[in-house]
Amino acid sequence: MSDFIHSKFVQEMCDITANMYRQGWDERNGGNISYMIDEEFVREYFPEDKFIRDIPAGFVAHECLRGKYFLVTGTGKYFKNVKGDPETNLGLVKISEDGETAHLLWGYKDGGRFTSEFPAHLMSHAVRYQINPKNRIIMHTHPTYTICMGACLPTDEKIFTRKLWKSNTEAVVVFPEGVGVLPCMICGTTEIGEATAEKMKQHRIVTWTNHGIYGAGETIDEAFGLIETVEKTAQIYMLTLGHVVNEIPDEVVIGLAKLWNLKMMEGVIGE
């Protein structure tokens, strides 16, 4: 069992949480990540399931996730501490066949449990998995300029997406489906989890106004890269707010999408 701490999955989680903390996105115990791991890789470290204890899932997971394994950041844990003590700050769980319980195989050695946002993660995992079975990552974080931008704009995803696309030529290429936007809601609730999952049907990125962002991807790099691009573009937007002379023309945004053969979110540009 102890070998799992040296696995590429734990190493990736250690590296990305440290990087996100350095970015200033995950103050205190802010932010959480869940990483779906295929059973064939779990079996390399755990030839058979031997559970340490059971943790109530907090809701009933979708049937497509039952029997799946997730490496998840812990509740109340600081990203800055993950790399130094992954076995306390991370946990590997298996979702029970009835979807109501998470069986702990490794981690949370101080008696802890997964992030309180894990039910919301599972809701988004279920949606993205059904769209793309290769999806493995749900990542939540608090990027500064994205939060600032959300505070300055109406909670309209077409307006938010348009501002991003017209601030940085990379934006439409990285997220041509646009960014989903939710109003300010109480985090850690079923309601915000369901609302996020609904947006995930169309978007890999969803912003929570006044709070942060959710990103999905096949890999940690993909999910992080999506968030990183939104945040960099939001920074450009906020730093130039009220001073823009050279805004990206609509035809350039459209031309970039055509160049890369991308399907753009409708109703944002050229209409």
PDB file of C-alpha atoms in Angstrom:
ATOM      1  CA  MET A   1       0.000   0.000   0.000  1.00  0.00           C
ATOM      2  CA  SER A   2       2.733   2.445   0.923  1.00  0.00           C
ATOM      3  CA  ASP A   3       4.017   2.373  -2.677  1.00  0.00           C
ATOM      4  CA  PHE A   4       0.961   4.352  -3.808  1.00  0.00           C
ATOM      5  CA  ILE A   5       2.431   7.470  -2.260  1.00  0.00           C
ATOM      6  CA  HIS A   6       5.133   7.293  -4.949  1.00  0.00           C
ATOM      7  CA  SER A   7       2.669   6.782  -7.820  1.00  0.00           C
ATOM      8  CA  LYS A   8       2.411   9.236 -10.699  1.00  0.00           C
ATOM      9  CA  PHE A   9      -1.118  10.103  -9.555  1.00  0.00           C
ATOM     10  CA  VAL A  10      -0.034  11.282  -6.127  1.00  0.00           C
ATOM     11  CA  GLN A  11       2.976  13.034  -7.645  1.00  0.00           C
ATOM     12  CA  GLU A  12       0.759  14.907 -10.107  1.00  0.00           C
ATOM     13  CA  MET A  13      -1.552  16.008  -7.305  1.00  0.00           C
ATOM     14  CA  CYS A  14       1.402  17.138  -5.205  1.00  0.00           C
ATOM     15  CA  ASP A  15       2.893  19.137  -8.065  1.00  0.00           C
ATOM     16  CA  ILE A  16      -0.334  20.803  -9.218  1.00  0.00           C
ATOM     17  CA  THR A  17      -1.529  21.785  -5.739  1.00  0.00           C
ATOM     18  CA  ALA A  18       1.872  23.333  -5.006  1.00  0.00           C
ATOM     19  CA  ASN A  19       1.761  25.196  -8.317  1.00  0.00           C
ATOM     20  CA  MET A  20      -1.791  26.459  -7.740  1.00  0.00           C
ATOM     21  CA  TYR A  21      -0.847  27.673  -4.276  1.00  0.00           C
ATOM     22  CA  ARG A  22       2.142  29.532  -5.728  1.00  0.00           C
ATOM     23  CA  GLN A  23      -0.209  31.197  -8.222  1.00  0.00           C
ATOM     24  CA  GLY A  24      -2.111  32.649  -5.258  1.00  0.00           C
ATOM     25  CA  TRP A  25      -5.329  30.890  -6.252  1.00  0.00           C
ATOM     26  CA  ASP A  26      -5.753  28.663  -3.194  1.00  0.00           C
ATOM     27  CA  GLU A  27      -5.507  30.662  -0.009  1.00  0.00           C
ATOM     28  CA  ARG A  28      -5.834  28.794   3.284  1.00  0.00           C
ATOM     29  CA  ASN A  29      -7.887  25.647   2.555  1.00  0.00           C
ATOM     30  CA  GLY A  30      -9.455  27.076  -0.604  1.00  0.00           C
ATOM     31  CA  GLY A  31      -9.675  24.858  -3.689  1.00  0.00           C
ATOM     32  CA  ASN A  32     -10.125  21.150  -4.316  1.00  0.00           C
ATOM     33  CA  ILE A  33      -9.321  18.528  -6.963  1.00  0.00           C
ATOM     34  CA  SER A  34     -10.682  15.086  -7.767  1.00  0.00           C
ATOM     35  CA  TYR A  35      -8.839  12.683 -10.077  1.00  0.00           C
ATOM     36  CA  MET A  36     -10.596   9.597 -11.456  1.00  0.00           C
ATOM     37  CA  ILE A  37      -8.136   6.690 -11.708  1.00  0.00           C
ATOM     38  CA  ASP A  38      -8.853   3.609 -13.814  1.00  0.00           C
ATOM     39  CA  GLU A  39      -9.065   0.331 -11.927  1.00  0.00           C
ATOM     40  CA  GLU A  40      -6.190  -1.210 -13.888  1.00  0.00           C
ATOM     41  CA  PHE A  41      -3.825   1.386 -12.422  1.00  0.00           C
ATOM     42  CA  VAL A  42      -5.273   1.070  -8.927  1.00  0.00           C
ATOM     43  CA  ARG A  43      -4.620  -2.678  -9.057  1.00  0.00           C
ATOM     44  CA  GLU A  44      -0.915  -2.027  -9.560  1.00  0.00           C
ATOM     45  CA  TYR A  45      -0.839  -0.747  -5.988  1.00  0.00           C
ATOM     46  CA  PHE A  46      -3.871  -2.476  -4.475  1.00  0.00           C
ATOM     47  CA  PRO A  47      -4.252  -6.009  -5.929  1.00  0.00           C
ATOM     48  CA  GLU A  48      -7.562  -6.256  -4.094  1.00  0.00           C
ATOM     49  CA  ASP A  49      -9.836  -3.818  -2.311  1.00  0.00           C
ATOM     50  CA  LYS A  50      -9.023  -3.575   1.387  1.00  0.00           C
ATOM     51  CA  PHE A  51     -10.864  -0.607   2.793  1.00  0.00           C
ATOM     52  CA  ILE A  52      -9.636   1.376   5.783  1.00  0.00           C
ATOM     53  CA  ARG A  53     -13.090   2.790   6.516  1.00  0.00           C
ATOM     54  CA  ASP A  54     -16.239   4.067   4.850  1.00  0.00           C
ATOM     55  CA  ILE A  55     -17.155   7.725   4.382  1.00  0.00           C
ATOM     56  CA  PRO A  56     -20.718   8.781   3.515  1.00  0.00           C
ATOM     57  CA  ALA A  57     -20.685  10.283   0.021  1.00  0.00           C
ATOM     58  CA  GLY A  58     -23.113  13.028   0.979  1.00  0.00           C
ATOM     59  CA  PHE A  59     -25.461  12.230  -1.901  1.00  0.00           C
ATOM     60  CA  VAL A  60     -26.171   9.375  -4.306  1.00  0.00           C
ATOM     61  CA  ALA A  61     -23.546   9.245  -7.055  1.00  0.00           C
ATOM     62  CA  HIS A  62     -24.673   8.658 -10.635  1.00  0.00           C
ATOM     63  CA  GLU A  63     -24.551   5.027 -11.714  1.00  0.00           C
ATOM     64  CA  CYS A  64     -21.793   5.750 -14.243  1.00  0.00           C
ATOM     65  CA  LEU A  65     -19.446   6.553 -11.326  1.00  0.00           C
ATOM     66  CA  ARG A  66     -20.258   3.607  -9.100  1.00  0.00           C
ATOM     67  CA  GLY A  67     -17.243   1.368  -8.628  1.00  0.00           C
ATOM     68  CA  LYS A  68     -14.931   4.165  -9.819  1.00  0.00           C
ATOM     69  CA  TYR A  69     -11.817   5.263  -7.934  1.00  0.00           C
ATOM     70  CA  PHE A  70     -10.981   8.887  -7.108  1.00  0.00           C
ATOM     71  CA  LEU A  71      -7.943  10.565  -5.588  1.00  0.00           C
ATOM     72  CA  VAL A  72      -9.384  13.598  -3.783  1.00  0.00           C
ATOM     73  CA  THR A  73      -8.013  16.513  -1.769  1.00  0.00           C
ATOM     74  CA  GLY A  74      -9.147  16.535   1.858  1.00  0.00           C
ATOM     75  CA  THR A  75     -11.567  18.868   3.582  1.00  0.00           C
ATOM     76  CA  GLY A  76      -9.945  21.705   5.493  1.00  0.00           C
ATOM     77  CA  LYS A  77      -6.551  20.907   3.962  1.00  0.00           C
ATOM     78  CA  TYR A  78      -4.139  23.517   2.640  1.00  0.00           C
ATOM     79  CA  PHE A  79      -2.758  23.046  -0.875  1.00  0.00           C
ATOM     80  CA  LYS A  80       0.626  24.277   0.362  1.00  0.00           C
ATOM     81  CA  ASN A  81       0.866  21.209   2.629  1.00  0.00           C
ATOM     82  CA  VAL A  82      -0.058  18.470   0.138  1.00  0.00           C
ATOM     83  CA  LYS A  83       3.440  17.895  -1.208  1.00  0.00           C
ATOM     84  CA  GLY A  84       4.971  17.596   2.259  1.00  0.00           C
ATOM     85  CA  ASP A  85       2.350  15.161   3.567  1.00  0.00           C
ATOM     86  CA  PRO A  86       0.206  13.690   0.780  1.00  0.00           C
ATOM     87  CA  GLU A  87      -1.070  10.789   2.904  1.00  0.00           C
ATOM     88  CA  THR A  88      -2.793  13.202   5.276  1.00  0.00           C
ATOM     89  CA  ASN A  89      -4.020  15.720   2.705  1.00  0.00           C
ATOM     90  CA  LEU A  90      -5.187  13.305  -0.022  1.00  0.00           C
ATOM     91  CA  GLY A  91      -7.327  10.187  -0.076  1.00  0.00           C
ATOM     92  CA  LEU A  92      -8.057   7.420  -2.572  1.00  0.00           C
ATOM     93  CA  VAL A  93     -11.676   6.299  -2.449  1.00  0.00           C
ATOM     94  CA  LYS A  94     -13.922   3.895  -4.332  1.00  0.00           C
ATOM     95  CA  ILE A  95     -17.574   4.825  -4.873  1.00  0.00           C
ATOM     96  CA  SER A  96     -19.860   2.077  -3.569  1.00  0.00           C
ATOM     97  CA  GLU A  97     -22.221   0.145  -5.804  1.00  0.00           C
ATOM     98  CA  ASP A  98     -25.215   1.974  -4.336  1.00  0.00           C
ATOM     99  CA  GLY A  99     -23.491   5.329  -4.843  1.00  0.00           C
ATOM    100  CA  GLU A 100     -24.008   6.414  -1.232  1.00  0.00           C
ATOM    101  CA  THR A 101     -20.603   5.607   0.267  1.00  0.00           C
ATOM    102  CA  ALA A 102     -16.942   6.229  -0.484  1.00  0.00           C
ATOM    103  CA  HIS A 103     -14.693   3.336   0.588  1.00  0.00           C
ATOM    104  CA  LEU A 104     -11.274   4.627   1.680  1.00  0.00           C
ATOM    105  CA  LEU A 105      -8.273   2.659   0.386  1.00  0.00           C
ATOM    106  CA  TRP A 106      -5.469   5.104   1.194  1.00  0.00           C
ATOM    107  CA  GLY A 107      -4.888   8.506   2.776  1.00  0.00           C
ATOM    108  CA  TYR A 108      -6.693  10.838   5.209  1.00  0.00           C
ATOM    109  CA  LYS A 109      -4.450   9.254   7.831  1.00  0.00           C
ATOM    110  CA  ASP A 110      -5.425  11.842  10.457  1.00  0.00           C
ATOM    111  CA  GLY A 111      -9.020  10.620  10.326  1.00  0.00           C
ATOM    112  CA  GLY A 112     -10.101  13.246   7.818  1.00  0.00           C
ATOM    113  CA  ARG A 113     -12.302  12.955   4.775  1.00  0.00           C
ATOM    114  CA  PHE A 114     -12.633  14.292   1.244  1.00  0.00           C
ATOM    115  CA  THR A 115     -13.442  17.920   0.432  1.00  0.00           C
ATOM    116  CA  SER A 116     -16.967  19.107   1.188  1.00  0.00           C
ATOM    117  CA  GLU A 117     -17.207  19.919  -2.528  1.00  0.00           C
ATOM    118  CA  PHE A 118     -16.783  16.252  -3.512  1.00  0.00           C
ATOM    119  CA  PRO A 119     -20.531  15.752  -4.172  1.00  0.00           C
ATOM    120  CA  ALA A 120     -20.398  18.739  -6.557  1.00  0.00           C
ATOM    121  CA  HIS A 121     -17.300  17.235  -8.179  1.00  0.00           C
ATOM    122  CA  LEU A 122     -19.069  13.912  -8.667  1.00  0.00           C
ATOM    123  CA  MET A 123     -22.048  15.630 -10.278  1.00  0.00           C
ATOM    124  CA  SER A 124     -19.722  17.326 -12.783  1.00  0.00           C
ATOM    125  CA  HIS A 125     -17.680  14.137 -13.258  1.00  0.00           C
ATOM    126  CA  ALA A 126     -20.873  12.268 -14.172  1.00  0.00           C
ATOM    127  CA  VAL A 127     -21.824  14.841 -16.811  1.00  0.00           C
ATOM    128  CA  ARG A 128     -18.356  15.133 -18.350  1.00  0.00           C
ATOM    129  CA  TYR A 129     -17.779  11.352 -18.248  1.00  0.00           C
ATOM    130  CA  GLN A 130     -20.955  10.766 -20.246  1.00  0.00           C
ATOM    131  CA  ILE A 131     -19.848  13.368 -22.800  1.00  0.00           C
ATOM    132  CA  ASN A 132     -16.236  12.196 -22.863  1.00  0.00           C
ATOM    133  CA  PRO A 133     -15.301   8.933 -21.088  1.00  0.00           C
ATOM    134  CA  LYS A 134     -11.676  10.096 -21.055  1.00  0.00           C
ATOM    135  CA  ASN A 135     -12.501  12.951 -18.678  1.00  0.00           C
ATOM    136  CA  ARG A 136     -10.637  12.360 -15.413  1.00  0.00           C
ATOM    137  CA  ILE A 137     -10.239  15.706 -13.636  1.00  0.00           C
ATOM    138  CA  ILE A 138     -12.496  18.180 -11.895  1.00  0.00           C
ATOM    139  CA  MET A 139     -10.573  21.138 -10.490  1.00  0.00           C
ATOM    140  CA  HIS A 140     -11.899  23.982  -8.340  1.00  0.00           C
ATOM    141  CA  THR A 141      -9.859  27.034  -7.445  1.00  0.00           C
ATOM    142  CA  HIS A 142     -10.088  30.772  -6.671  1.00  0.00           C
ATOM    143  CA  PRO A 143      -8.181  32.654  -9.404  1.00  0.00           C
ATOM    144  CA  THR A 144      -7.960  36.331  -8.479  1.00  0.00           C
ATOM    145  CA  TYR A 145      -8.640  38.119 -11.762  1.00  0.00           C
ATOM    146  CA  THR A 146     -11.427  35.761 -12.789  1.00  0.00           C
ATOM    147  CA  ILE A 147     -13.219  36.617  -9.537  1.00  0.00           C
ATOM    148  CA  CYS A 148     -12.583  40.327 -10.161  1.00  0.00           C
ATOM    149  CA  MET A 149     -13.962  40.078 -13.695  1.00  0.00           C
ATOM    150  CA  GLY A 150     -17.085  38.315 -12.477  1.00  0.00           C
ATOM    151  CA  ALA A 151     -17.694  41.116  -9.986  1.00  0.00           C
ATOM    152  CA  CYS A 152     -17.551  43.698 -12.797  1.00  0.00           C
ATOM    153  CA  LEU A 153     -19.861  42.001 -15.310  1.00  0.00           C
ATOM    154  CA  PRO A 154     -23.471  40.833 -15.341  1.00  0.00           C
ATOM    155  CA  THR A 155     -23.891  37.084 -14.759  1.00  0.00           C
ATOM    156  CA  ASP A 156     -24.288  36.435 -18.466  1.00  0.00           C
ATOM    157  CA  GLU A 157     -22.019  33.777 -19.973  1.00  0.00           C
ATOM    158  CA  LYS A 158     -22.209  35.243 -23.482  1.00  0.00           C
ATOM    159  CA  ILE A 159     -21.046  38.632 -22.237  1.00  0.00           C
ATOM    160  CA  PHE A 160     -18.344  37.047 -20.059  1.00  0.00           C
ATOM    161  CA  THR A 161     -17.125  34.834 -22.908  1.00  0.00           C
ATOM    162  CA  ARG A 162     -17.137  37.703 -25.399  1.00  0.00           C
ATOM    163  CA  LYS A 163     -14.985  39.858 -23.112  1.00  0.00           C
ATOM    164  CA  LEU A 164     -12.469  37.022 -22.820  1.00  0.00           C
ATOM    165  CA  TRP A 165     -12.407  36.156 -26.513  1.00  0.00           C
ATOM    166  CA  LYS A 166     -11.847  39.809 -27.443  1.00  0.00           C
ATOM    167  CA  SER A 167      -9.074  40.340 -24.890  1.00  0.00           C
ATOM    168  CA  ASN A 168      -6.682  37.534 -25.860  1.00  0.00           C
ATOM    169  CA  THR A 169      -6.397  35.714 -29.195  1.00  0.00           C
ATOM    170  CA  GLU A 170      -5.586  32.459 -27.408  1.00  0.00           C
ATOM    171  CA  ALA A 171      -8.931  32.420 -25.591  1.00  0.00           C
ATOM    172  CA  VAL A 172     -11.276  31.277 -28.376  1.00  0.00           C
ATOM    173  CA  VAL A 173      -8.774  28.582 -29.378  1.00  0.00           C
ATOM    174  CA  VAL A 174      -8.540  27.124 -25.859  1.00  0.00           C
ATOM    175  CA  PHE A 175     -12.240  27.338 -24.931  1.00  0.00           C
ATOM    176  CA  PRO A 176     -14.313  27.747 -28.123  1.00  0.00           C
ATOM    177  CA  GLU A 177     -17.378  26.420 -26.280  1.00  0.00           C
ATOM    178  CA  GLY A 178     -17.206  29.469 -24.018  1.00  0.00           C
ATOM    179  CA  VAL A 179     -17.371  29.795 -20.258  1.00  0.00           C
ATOM    180  CA  GLY A 180     -20.404  28.906 -18.173  1.00  0.00           C
ATOM    181  CA  VAL A 181     -21.347  31.474 -15.537  1.00  0.00           C
ATOM    182  CA  LEU A 182     -23.285  30.993 -12.300  1.00  0.00           C
ATOM    183  CA  PRO A 183     -24.555  33.792 -10.043  1.00  0.00           C
ATOM    184  CA  CYS A 184     -23.329  34.064  -6.459  1.00  0.00           C
ATOM    185  CA  MET A 185     -24.576  30.979  -4.612  1.00  0.00           C
ATOM    186  CA  ILE A 186     -23.898  29.203  -1.335  1.00  0.00           C
ATOM    187  CA  CYS A 187     -20.965  26.856  -1.934  1.00  0.00           C
ATOM    188  CA  GLY A 188     -20.880  23.304  -0.603  1.00  0.00           C
ATOM    189  CA  THR A 189     -24.575  22.749  -1.367  1.00  0.00           C
ATOM    190  CA  THR A 190     -26.455  20.351  -3.605  1.00  0.00           C
ATOM    191  CA  GLU A 191     -27.920  23.338  -5.442  1.00  0.00           C
ATOM    192  CA  ILE A 192     -24.597  24.751  -6.615  1.00  0.00           C
ATOM    193  CA  GLY A 193     -23.376  21.271  -7.501  1.00  0.00           C
ATOM    194  CA  GLU A 194     -26.409  20.616  -9.666  1.00  0.00           C
ATOM    195  CA  ALA A 195     -26.183  24.048 -11.291  1.00  0.00           C
ATOM    196  CA  THR A 196     -22.493  23.519 -12.089  1.00  0.00           C
ATOM    197  CA  ALA A 197     -23.134  20.072 -13.553  1.00  0.00           C
ATOM    198  CA  GLU A 198     -25.892  21.507 -15.755  1.00  0.00           C
ATOM    199  CA  LYS A 199     -23.437  24.079 -17.136  1.00  0.00           C
ATOM    200  CA  MET A 200     -20.854  21.318 -17.632  1.00  0.00           C
ATOM    201  CA  LYS A 201     -23.124  19.834 -20.305  1.00  0.00           C
ATOM    202  CA  GLN A 202     -21.982  22.675 -22.576  1.00  0.00           C
ATOM    203  CA  HIS A 203     -18.755  23.959 -21.011  1.00  0.00           C
ATOM    204  CA  ARG A 204     -15.545  22.557 -19.533  1.00  0.00           C
ATOM    205  CA  ILE A 205     -15.156  25.776 -17.517  1.00  0.00           C
ATOM    206  CA  VAL A 206     -17.756  27.231 -15.136  1.00  0.00           C
ATOM    207  CA  THR A 207     -17.243  30.366 -13.043  1.00  0.00           C
ATOM    208  CA  TRP A 208     -18.873  30.864  -9.664  1.00  0.00           C
ATOM    209  CA  THR A 209     -19.462  34.599  -9.294  1.00  0.00           C
ATOM    210  CA  ASN A 210     -17.667  36.082  -6.271  1.00  0.00           C
ATOM    211  CA  HIS A 211     -16.077  32.718  -5.521  1.00  0.00           C
ATOM    212  CA  GLY A 212     -13.987  30.925  -8.145  1.00  0.00           C
ATOM    213  CA  ILE A 213     -14.003  28.519 -11.043  1.00  0.00           C
ATOM    214  CA  TYR A 214     -14.566  24.849 -11.936  1.00  0.00           C
ATOM    215  CA  GLY A 215     -12.553  23.228 -14.715  1.00  0.00           C
ATOM    216  CA  ALA A 216     -12.741  19.757 -16.270  1.00  0.00           C
ATOM    217  CA  GLY A 217     -10.294  17.825 -18.404  1.00  0.00           C
ATOM    218  CA  GLU A 218      -8.830  14.505 -19.482  1.00  0.00           C
ATOM    219  CA  THR A 219      -5.625  15.317 -17.607  1.00  0.00           C
ATOM    220  CA  ILE A 220      -4.473  17.593 -14.825  1.00  0.00           C
ATOM    221  CA  ASP A 221      -2.567  19.659 -17.386  1.00  0.00           C
ATOM    222  CA  GLU A 222      -5.674  20.133 -19.520  1.00  0.00           C
ATOM    223  CA  ALA A 223      -7.906  21.211 -16.630  1.00  0.00           C
ATOM    224  CA  PHE A 224      -5.214  23.494 -15.215  1.00  0.00           C
ATOM    225  CA  GLY A 225      -4.473  24.908 -18.672  1.00  0.00           C
ATOM    226  CA  LEU A 226      -8.113  25.854 -19.184  1.00  0.00           C
ATOM    227  CA  ILE A 227      -8.265  27.673 -15.858  1.00  0.00           C
ATOM    228  CA  GLU A 228      -4.843  29.226 -16.426  1.00  0.00           C
ATOM    229  CA  THR A 229      -5.933  30.633 -19.803  1.00  0.00           C
ATOM    230  CA  VAL A 230      -9.185  32.049 -18.429  1.00  0.00           C
ATOM    231  CA  GLU A 231      -7.283  33.634 -15.524  1.00  0.00           C
ATOM    232  CA  LYS A 232      -4.541  35.114 -17.745  1.00  0.00           C
ATOM    233  CA  THR A 233      -7.187  36.565 -20.057  1.00  0.00           C
ATOM    234  CA  ALA A 234      -9.220  37.888 -17.140  1.00  0.00           C
ATOM    235  CA  GLN A 235      -6.054  39.585 -15.896  1.00  0.00           C
ATOM    236  CA  ILE A 236      -5.569  41.257 -19.283  1.00  0.00           C
ATOM    237  CA  TYR A 237      -9.200  42.370 -19.257  1.00  0.00           C
ATOM    238  CA  MET A 238      -9.042  43.805 -15.745  1.00  0.00           C
ATOM    239  CA  LEU A 239      -5.678  45.546 -16.230  1.00  0.00           C
ATOM    240  CA  THR A 240      -6.898  47.257 -19.417  1.00  0.00           C
ATOM    241  CA  LEU A 241     -10.467  47.926 -18.234  1.00  0.00           C
ATOM    242  CA  GLY A 242     -11.548  51.382 -19.409  1.00  0.00           C
ATOM    243  CA  HIS A 243      -8.360  51.936 -21.433  1.00  0.00           C
ATOM    244  CA  VAL A 244      -8.698  49.595 -24.430  1.00  0.00           C
ATOM    245  CA  VAL A 245      -7.864  51.084 -27.830  1.00  0.00           C
ATOM    246  CA  ASN A 246      -7.009  47.905 -29.751  1.00  0.00           C
ATOM    247  CA  GLU A 247      -9.734  45.359 -29.038  1.00  0.00           C
ATOM    248  CA  ILE A 248      -9.584  42.110 -31.013  1.00  0.00           C
ATOM    249  CA  PRO A 249     -11.980  42.482 -33.983  1.00  0.00           C
ATOM    250  CA  ASP A 250     -14.860  40.036 -34.332  1.00  0.00           C
ATOM    251  CA  GLU A 251     -13.528  38.832 -37.678  1.00  0.00           C
ATOM    252  CA  VAL A 252     -10.207  37.852 -36.085  1.00  0.00           C
ATOM    253  CA  VAL A 253     -11.960  35.813 -33.386  1.00  0.00           C
ATOM    254  CA  ILE A 254     -14.047  34.086 -36.073  1.00  0.00           C
ATOM    255  CA  GLY A 255     -10.963  33.600 -38.245  1.00  0.00           C
ATOM    256  CA  LEU A 256      -9.073  31.914 -35.411  1.00  0.00           C
ATOM    257  CA  ALA A 257     -11.937  29.485 -34.850  1.00  0.00           C
ATOM    258  CA  LYS A 258     -12.087  28.682 -38.565  1.00  0.00           C
ATOM    259  CA  LEU A 259      -8.311  28.251 -38.737  1.00  0.00           C
ATOM    260  CA  TRP A 260      -8.446  25.607 -36.000  1.00  0.00           C
ATOM    261  CA  ASN A 261     -11.760  24.139 -37.206  1.00  0.00           C
ATOM    262  CA  LEU A 262     -13.440  24.868 -33.882  1.00  0.00           C
ATOM    263  CA  LYS A 263     -17.150  25.065 -33.082  1.00  0.00           C
ATOM    264  CA  MET A 264     -17.711  28.364 -31.285  1.00  0.00           C
ATOM    265  CA  MET A 265     -20.330  29.039 -28.647  1.00  0.00           C
ATOM    266  CA  GLU A 266     -23.251  30.578 -30.503  1.00  0.00           C
ATOM    267  CA  GLY A 267     -24.554  34.092 -29.973  1.00  0.00           C
ATOM    268  CA  VAL A 268     -21.278  35.562 -28.748  1.00  0.00           C
ATOM    269  CA  ILE A 269     -19.533  36.937 -31.831  1.00  0.00           C
ATOM    270  CA  GLY A 270     -20.854  38.254 -35.136  1.00  0.00           C
ATOM    271  CA  GLU A 271     -24.525  38.262 -34.221  1.00  0.00           C
TER     272      GLU A 271
END
